[in-house]
PDB file of C-alpha atoms in Angstrom:
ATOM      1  CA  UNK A   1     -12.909  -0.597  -8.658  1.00 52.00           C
ATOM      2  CA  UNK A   2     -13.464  -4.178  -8.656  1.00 55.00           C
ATOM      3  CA  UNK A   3     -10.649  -4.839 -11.286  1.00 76.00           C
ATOM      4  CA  UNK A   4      -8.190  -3.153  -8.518  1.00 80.00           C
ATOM      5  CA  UNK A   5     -10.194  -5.463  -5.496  1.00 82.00           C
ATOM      6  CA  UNK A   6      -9.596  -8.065  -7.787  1.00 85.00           C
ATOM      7  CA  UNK A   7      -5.421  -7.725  -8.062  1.00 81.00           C
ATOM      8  CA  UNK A   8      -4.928  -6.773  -4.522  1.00 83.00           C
ATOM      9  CA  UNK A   9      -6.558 -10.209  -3.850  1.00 83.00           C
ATOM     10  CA  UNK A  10      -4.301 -11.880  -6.001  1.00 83.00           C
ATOM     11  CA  UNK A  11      -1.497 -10.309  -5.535  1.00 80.00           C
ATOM     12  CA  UNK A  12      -1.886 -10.477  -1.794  1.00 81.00           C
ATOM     13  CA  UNK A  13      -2.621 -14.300  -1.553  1.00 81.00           C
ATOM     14  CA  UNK A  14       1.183 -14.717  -3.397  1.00 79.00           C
ATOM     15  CA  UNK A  15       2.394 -13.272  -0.627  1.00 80.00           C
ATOM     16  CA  UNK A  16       0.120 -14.750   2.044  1.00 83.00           C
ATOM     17  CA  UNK A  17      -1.781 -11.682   2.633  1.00 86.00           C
ATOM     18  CA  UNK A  18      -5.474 -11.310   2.975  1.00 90.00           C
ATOM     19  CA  UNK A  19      -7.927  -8.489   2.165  1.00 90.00           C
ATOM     20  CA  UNK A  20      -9.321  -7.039   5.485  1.00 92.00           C
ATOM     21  CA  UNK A  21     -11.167  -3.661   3.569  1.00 92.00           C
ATOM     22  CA  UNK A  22     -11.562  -1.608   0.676  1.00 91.00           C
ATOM     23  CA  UNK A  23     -12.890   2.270   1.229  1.00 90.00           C
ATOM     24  CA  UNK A  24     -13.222   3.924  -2.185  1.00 87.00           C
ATOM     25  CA  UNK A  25     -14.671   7.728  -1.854  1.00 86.00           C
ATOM     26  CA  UNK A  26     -13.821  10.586  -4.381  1.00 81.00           C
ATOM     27  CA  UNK A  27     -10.434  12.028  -3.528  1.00 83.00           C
ATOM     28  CA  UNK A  28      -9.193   8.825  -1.692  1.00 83.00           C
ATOM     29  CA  UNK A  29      -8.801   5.105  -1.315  1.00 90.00           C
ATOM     30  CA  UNK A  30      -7.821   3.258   1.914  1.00 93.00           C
ATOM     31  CA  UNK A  31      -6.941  -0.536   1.859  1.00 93.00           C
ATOM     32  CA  UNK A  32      -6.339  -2.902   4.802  1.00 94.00           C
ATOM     33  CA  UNK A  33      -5.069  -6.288   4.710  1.00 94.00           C
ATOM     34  CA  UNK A  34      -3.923  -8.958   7.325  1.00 94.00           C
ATOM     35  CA  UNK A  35      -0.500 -11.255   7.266  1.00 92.00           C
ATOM     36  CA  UNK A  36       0.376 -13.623   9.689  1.00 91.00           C
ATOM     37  CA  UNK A  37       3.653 -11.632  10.540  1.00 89.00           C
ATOM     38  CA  UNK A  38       5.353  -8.099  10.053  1.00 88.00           C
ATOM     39  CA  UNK A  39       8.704  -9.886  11.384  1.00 88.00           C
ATOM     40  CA  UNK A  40       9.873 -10.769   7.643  1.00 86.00           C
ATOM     41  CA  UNK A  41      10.982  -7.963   6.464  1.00 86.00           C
ATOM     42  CA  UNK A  42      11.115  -9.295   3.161  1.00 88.00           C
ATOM     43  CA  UNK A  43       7.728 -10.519   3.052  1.00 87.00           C
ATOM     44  CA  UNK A  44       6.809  -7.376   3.906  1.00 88.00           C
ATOM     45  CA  UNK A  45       8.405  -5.879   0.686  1.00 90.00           C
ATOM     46  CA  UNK A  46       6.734  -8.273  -1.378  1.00 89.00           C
ATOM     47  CA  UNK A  47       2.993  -7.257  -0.090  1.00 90.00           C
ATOM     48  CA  UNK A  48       3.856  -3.618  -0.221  1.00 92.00           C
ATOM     49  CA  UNK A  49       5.367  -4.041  -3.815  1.00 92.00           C
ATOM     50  CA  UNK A  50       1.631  -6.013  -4.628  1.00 90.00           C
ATOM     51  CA  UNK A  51      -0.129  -3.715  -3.358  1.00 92.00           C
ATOM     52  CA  UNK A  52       1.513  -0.740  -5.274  1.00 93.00           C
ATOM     53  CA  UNK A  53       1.742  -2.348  -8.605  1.00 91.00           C
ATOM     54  CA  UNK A  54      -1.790  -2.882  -8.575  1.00 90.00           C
ATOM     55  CA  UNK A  55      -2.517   0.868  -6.925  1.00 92.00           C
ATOM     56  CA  UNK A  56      -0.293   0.930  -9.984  1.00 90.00           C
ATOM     57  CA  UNK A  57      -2.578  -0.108 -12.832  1.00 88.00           C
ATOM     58  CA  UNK A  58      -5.738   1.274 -11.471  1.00 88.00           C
ATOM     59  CA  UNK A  59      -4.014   4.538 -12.140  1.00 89.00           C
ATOM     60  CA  UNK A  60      -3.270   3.361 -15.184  1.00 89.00           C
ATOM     61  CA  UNK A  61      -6.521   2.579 -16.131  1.00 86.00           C
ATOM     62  CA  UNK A  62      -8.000   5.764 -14.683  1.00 83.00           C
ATOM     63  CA  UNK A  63      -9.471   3.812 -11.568  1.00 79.00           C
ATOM     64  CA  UNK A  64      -7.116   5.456  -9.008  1.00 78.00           C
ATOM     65  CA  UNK A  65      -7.774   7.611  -6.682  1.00 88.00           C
ATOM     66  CA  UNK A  66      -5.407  10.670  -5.750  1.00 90.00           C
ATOM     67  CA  UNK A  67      -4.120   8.568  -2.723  1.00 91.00           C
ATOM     68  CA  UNK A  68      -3.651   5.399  -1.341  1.00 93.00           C
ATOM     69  CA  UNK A  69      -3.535   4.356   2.388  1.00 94.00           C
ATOM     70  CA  UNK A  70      -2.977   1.241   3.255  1.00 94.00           C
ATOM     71  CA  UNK A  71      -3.032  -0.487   6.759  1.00 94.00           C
ATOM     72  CA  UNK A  72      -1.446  -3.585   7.855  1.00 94.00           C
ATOM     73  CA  UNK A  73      -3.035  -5.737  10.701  1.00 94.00           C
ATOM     74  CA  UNK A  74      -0.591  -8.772  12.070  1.00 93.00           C
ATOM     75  CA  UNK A  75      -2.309 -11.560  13.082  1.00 92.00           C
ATOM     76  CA  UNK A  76      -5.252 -11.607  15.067  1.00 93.00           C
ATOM     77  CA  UNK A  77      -4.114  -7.434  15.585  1.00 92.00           C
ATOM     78  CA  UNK A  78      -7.338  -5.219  16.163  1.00 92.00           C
ATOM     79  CA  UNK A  79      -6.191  -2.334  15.000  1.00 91.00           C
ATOM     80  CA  UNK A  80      -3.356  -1.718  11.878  1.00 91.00           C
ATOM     81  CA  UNK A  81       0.307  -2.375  13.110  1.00 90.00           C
ATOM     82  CA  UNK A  82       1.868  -0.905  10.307  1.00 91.00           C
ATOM     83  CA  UNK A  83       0.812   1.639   7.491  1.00 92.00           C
ATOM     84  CA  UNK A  84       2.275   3.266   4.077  1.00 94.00           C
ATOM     85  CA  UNK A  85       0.816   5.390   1.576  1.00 93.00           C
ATOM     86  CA  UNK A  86       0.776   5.673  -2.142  1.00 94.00           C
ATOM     87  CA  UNK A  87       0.456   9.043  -3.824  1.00 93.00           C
ATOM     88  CA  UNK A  88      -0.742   8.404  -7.553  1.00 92.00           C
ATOM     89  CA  UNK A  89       1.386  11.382  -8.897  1.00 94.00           C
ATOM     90  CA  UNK A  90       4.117   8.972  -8.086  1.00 95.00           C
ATOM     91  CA  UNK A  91       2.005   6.127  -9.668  1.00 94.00           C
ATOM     92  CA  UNK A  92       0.931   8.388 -12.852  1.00 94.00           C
ATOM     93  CA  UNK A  93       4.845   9.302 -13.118  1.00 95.00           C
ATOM     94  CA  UNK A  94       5.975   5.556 -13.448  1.00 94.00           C
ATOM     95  CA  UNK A  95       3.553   4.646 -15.459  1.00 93.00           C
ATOM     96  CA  UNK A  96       4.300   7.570 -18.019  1.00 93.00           C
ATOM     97  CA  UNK A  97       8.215   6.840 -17.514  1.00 93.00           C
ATOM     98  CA  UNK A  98       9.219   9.838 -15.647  1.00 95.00           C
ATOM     99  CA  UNK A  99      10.435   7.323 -13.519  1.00 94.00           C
ATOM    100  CA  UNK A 100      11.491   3.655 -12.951  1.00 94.00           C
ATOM    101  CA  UNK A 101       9.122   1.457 -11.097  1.00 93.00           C
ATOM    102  CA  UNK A 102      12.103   0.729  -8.889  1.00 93.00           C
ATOM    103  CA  UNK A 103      11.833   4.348  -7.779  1.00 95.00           C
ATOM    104  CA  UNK A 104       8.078   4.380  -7.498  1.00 95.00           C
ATOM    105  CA  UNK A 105       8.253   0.962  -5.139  1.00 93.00           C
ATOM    106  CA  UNK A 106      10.850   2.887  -3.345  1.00 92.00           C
ATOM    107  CA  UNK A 107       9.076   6.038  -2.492  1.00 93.00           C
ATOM    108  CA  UNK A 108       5.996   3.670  -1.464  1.00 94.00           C
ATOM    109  CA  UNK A 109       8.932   1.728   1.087  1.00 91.00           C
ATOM    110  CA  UNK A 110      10.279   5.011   2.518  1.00 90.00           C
ATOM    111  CA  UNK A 111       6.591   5.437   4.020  1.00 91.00           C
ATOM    112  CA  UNK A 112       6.354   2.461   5.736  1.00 91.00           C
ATOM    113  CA  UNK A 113       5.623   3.302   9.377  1.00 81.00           C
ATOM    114  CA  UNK A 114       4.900   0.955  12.655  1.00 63.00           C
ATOM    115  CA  UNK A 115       2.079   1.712  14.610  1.00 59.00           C
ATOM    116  CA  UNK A 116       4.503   3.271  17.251  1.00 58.00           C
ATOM    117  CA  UNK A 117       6.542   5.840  15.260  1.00 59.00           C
ATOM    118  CA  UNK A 118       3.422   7.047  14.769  1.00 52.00           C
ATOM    119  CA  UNK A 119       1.631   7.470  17.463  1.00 53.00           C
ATOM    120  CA  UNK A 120       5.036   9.126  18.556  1.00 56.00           C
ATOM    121  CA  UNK A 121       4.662  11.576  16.253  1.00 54.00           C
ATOM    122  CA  UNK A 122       7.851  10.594  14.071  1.00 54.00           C
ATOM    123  CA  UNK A 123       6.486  10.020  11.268  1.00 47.00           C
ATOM    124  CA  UNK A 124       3.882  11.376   9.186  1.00 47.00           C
ATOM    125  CA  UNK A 125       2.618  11.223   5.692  1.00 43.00           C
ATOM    126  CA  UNK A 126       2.258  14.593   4.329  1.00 41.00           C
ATOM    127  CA  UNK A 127       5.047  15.332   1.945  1.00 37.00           C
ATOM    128  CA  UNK A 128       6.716  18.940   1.059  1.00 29.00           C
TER     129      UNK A 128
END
């Protein structure tokens, strides 16, 4: 797993992220990482997109676990303002060319939450 530790940390210094944790166990992964701000919503696009394509090659290489979480903590934040999740089906599927990575980065976006949605309950990450 430390080839994947290794291109989250690159990846995420590009784009002025840091590596806050790394939780490997058999059936899952979960990643946290700290930026100064969620407020660029670009920015933002860029570390998710990091993240995934290197969630991305550790499927690839058979390192990947069936799922992904990932938190976000904002600045000095305590706790994660902001989290998304990768499924590696979706992963496994790009990288065999079921689909375009475009796609893949896509379904990663669409489960982009804030802190508040959910604790409010509108949002959740369990697909049909």
């Amino acid at each position: 797993m430390t080839t994947f530790q290794t291109a989250v940390n690159e990846s995420l210094e590009v784009t002025e992220g840091e590596l806050e944790s790394l939780v490997v166990a058999a059936d899952a992964m979960s990643l946290g990482y700290r930026v100064p701000t969620l407020d660029d919503r670009e920015a933002v696009k860029e570390q998710v997109a990091a993240v995934a394509s290197a969630f991305l090659l550790a499927v690839r290489d058979g390192a990947g676990r069936p799922e992904l979480t990932v938190h976000i903590y904002e600045g000095s934040a305590p706790v994660p303002t902001a989290s998304y999740c990768i499924d590696a089906d979706w992963a496994r599927s790009c990288v065999l060319g079921d689909s375009g990575h475009s796609e893949y980065l896509q379904r990663v976006l669409d489960t982009l939450s804030s802190r508040e949605q959910l604790a409010a309950g509108k949002v959740s990450f369990v697909e049909a």
